[in-house]
Amino acid sequence: MESLGGLLPRTEMIRELHAADVESLRRLLSTVPEATQWSADDFLLASQRNFFVRVAEEERKVCGLVAFRMMADEAEILNLAVDSRVRRRGMGSRLIEDAMAALKAAGIKKIFLEVRESNEAARSFYARMGFTEARRRRDYYREPAEDAFVLVRTVE
Ligand SMILES: CC(C)(COP(=O)(O)OP(=O)(O)OC[C@H]1O[C@@H](n2cnc3c(N)ncnc32)[C@H](O)[C@@H]1OP(=O)(O)O)[C@@H](O)C(=O)NCCC(=O)NCCS
């Protein structure tokens, strides 16, 4: 739907991954250096690896994703990205809330992730989403080498 100069509400949804999204998501990730770069094959293998990928769409255009996996009663966020053109409008928060609802329904108690020390935007974002810094992992990342913070949040 066209927004007609803002007269009509934006159409927005968070939904499961479709095979037709892969190329758009790969292109989106290529513009987000802080995200983990997945190839088309990585996306196609995600379901076999028991990863869950949720896609944000606005005006029928893919503009974000979150990926996570569940292990017993814990989950890990593997990837998160929002198109830079639509940031600071709550899309990242809605992706995390959507994931949280799925995790809660699946009986997950705790969710964690790693983030680069220098990624202050993501660290502020996750702090706002209720994550706390559990520990530092020295030299966790390569190219460039950098420490990671492990962030944790209980699922309520
Ligand atoms: C992190 C990211 C997903 C946030 O997406 P977003 O849609 O802009 O997030 P929201 O609009 O829901 O932001 C919610 C709150 O998080 C915090 N926040 C988000 N971006 C921030 C930034 N750049 N600087 C400081 N705080 C920020 C703010 O408190 C914000 O609320 P506000 O806008 O009312 O101040 C997005 O910046 C992104 O894709 N970054 C690159 C990829 C990345 O770093 N992924 C994580 C790797 S671990």
Tab-separated table of N, CA, C and O in Angstrom, residues 5 12 17 22-23 27 33-34 38 41-42 44 53 69 80 82 93 98 100 112 124 135 140 143 145 147 149 151:
chain	number	residue	atom	x	y	z
A	5	GLY	N	1.428	10.198	1.155
A	5	GLY	CA	1.820	11.371	1.932
A	5	GLY	C	1.503	11.231	3.407
A	5	GLY	O	1.320	12.219	4.098
A	12	GLU	N	3.036	-2.923	7.986
A	12	GLU	CA	4.256	-3.471	8.569
A	12	GLU	C	3.931	-4.816	9.195
A	12	GLU	O	2.838	-4.981	9.739
A	17	LEU	N	10.371	-16.597	7.607
A	17	LEU	CA	11.190	-16.471	6.392
A	17	LEU	C	10.557	-17.258	5.238
A	17	LEU	O	10.138	-18.394	5.428
A	22	VAL	N	15.278	-14.545	0.431
A	22	VAL	CA	16.712	-14.754	0.665
A	22	VAL	C	17.570	-13.706	-0.027
A	22	VAL	O	18.481	-13.128	0.589
A	23	GLU	N	17.277	-13.400	-1.272
A	23	GLU	CA	18.105	-12.445	-2.004
A	23	GLU	C	18.012	-11.048	-1.371
A	23	GLU	O	19.022	-10.366	-1.193
A	27	ARG	N	21.076	-9.003	0.421
A	27	ARG	CA	21.418	-7.619	0.035
A	27	ARG	C	21.360	-6.695	1.246
A	27	ARG	O	22.214	-5.845	1.430
A	33	PRO	N	27.372	-3.799	8.086
A	33	PRO	CA	28.618	-4.500	8.390
A	33	PRO	C	28.654	-5.112	9.798
A	33	PRO	O	29.389	-6.069	10.037
A	34	GLU	N	27.851	-4.573	10.716
A	34	GLU	CA	27.867	-5.102	12.092
A	34	GLU	C	27.149	-6.444	12.200
A	34	GLU	O	27.293	-7.159	13.194
A	38	TRP	N	25.417	-13.619	6.006
A	38	TRP	CA	24.994	-14.964	5.610
A	38	TRP	C	24.849	-15.021	4.100
A	38	TRP	O	24.285	-14.109	3.487
A	41	ASP	N	23.074	-19.740	0.717
A	41	ASP	CA	23.085	-21.113	1.247
A	41	ASP	C	22.894	-21.122	2.761
A	41	ASP	O	22.209	-21.990	3.298
A	42	ASP	N	23.515	-20.152	3.447
A	42	ASP	CA	23.342	-20.090	4.912
A	42	ASP	C	21.860	-19.946	5.251
A	42	ASP	O	21.358	-20.580	6.178
A	44	LEU	N	19.320	-20.847	3.386
A	44	LEU	CA	18.574	-22.055	3.029
A	44	LEU	C	18.855	-23.188	4.018
A	44	LEU	O	17.976	-24.002	4.309
A	53	VAL	N	14.301	-17.810	11.713
A	53	VAL	CA	14.554	-16.490	11.129
A	53	VAL	C	13.208	-15.784	11.010
A	53	VAL	O	12.262	-16.339	10.435
A	69	ARG	N	18.437	-19.454	17.756
A	69	ARG	CA	18.275	-20.904	17.898
A	69	ARG	C	18.009	-21.219	19.352
A	69	ARG	O	18.415	-20.464	20.245
A	80	LEU	N	20.940	-10.052	13.872
A	80	LEU	CA	19.899	-9.028	13.989
A	80	LEU	C	20.318	-7.857	13.115
A	80	LEU	O	21.444	-7.374	13.228
A	82	VAL	N	18.547	-4.205	11.022
A	82	VAL	CA	17.454	-3.373	10.510
A	82	VAL	C	18.065	-2.468	9.446
A	82	VAL	O	19.167	-1.917	9.637
A	93	SER	N	13.175	-3.225	18.051
A	93	SER	CA	12.461	-3.602	19.283
A	93	SER	C	11.351	-4.593	18.971
A	93	SER	O	11.173	-5.582	19.681
A	98	ASP	N	8.963	-9.898	19.153
A	98	ASP	CA	8.389	-11.025	18.417
A	98	ASP	C	9.154	-12.312	18.755
A	98	ASP	O	8.553	-13.354	19.034
A	100	MET	N	10.941	-12.852	21.445
A	100	MET	CA	10.687	-13.161	22.866
A	100	MET	C	9.378	-13.922	23.043
A	100	MET	O	9.292	-14.849	23.845
A	112	PHE	N	20.629	-15.306	25.165
A	112	PHE	CA	21.922	-14.628	25.196
A	112	PHE	C	22.425	-14.363	23.785
A	112	PHE	O	21.878	-14.881	22.803
A	124	SER	N	23.609	-0.242	23.279
A	124	SER	CA	22.554	0.618	23.846
A	124	SER	C	21.185	0.019	23.574
A	124	SER	O	20.298	0.021	24.444
A	135	ARG	N	29.471	-11.233	30.696
A	135	ARG	CA	30.938	-11.351	30.747
A	135	ARG	C	31.541	-10.872	29.427
A	135	ARG	O	30.838	-10.703	28.438
A	140	TYR	N	37.319	-12.407	20.874
A	140	TYR	CA	36.309	-13.338	20.329
A	140	TYR	C	36.159	-13.154	18.818
A	140	TYR	O	35.954	-14.107	18.078
A	143	GLU	N	38.978	-9.884	12.304
A	143	GLU	CA	38.782	-8.929	11.185
A	143	GLU	C	37.735	-7.862	11.465
A	143	GLU	O	36.660	-7.895	10.842
A	145	ALA	N	40.142	-7.998	15.045
A	145	ALA	CA	40.123	-8.709	16.332
A	145	ALA	C	39.524	-7.786	17.388
A	145	ALA	O	39.836	-6.583	17.428
A	147	ASP	N	37.185	-7.804	21.439
A	147	ASP	CA	36.474	-8.525	22.500
A	147	ASP	C	34.974	-8.519	22.208
A	147	ASP	O	34.451	-7.604	21.554
A	149	PHE	N	31.129	-8.856	24.227
A	149	PHE	CA	30.377	-8.947	25.477
A	149	PHE	C	29.280	-9.981	25.270
A	149	PHE	O	28.610	-9.985	24.236
A	151	LEU	N	25.760	-10.931	26.331
A	151	LEU	CA	24.597	-10.278	26.940
A	151	LEU	C	23.534	-11.329	27.236
A	151	LEU	O	23.356	-12.273	26.461
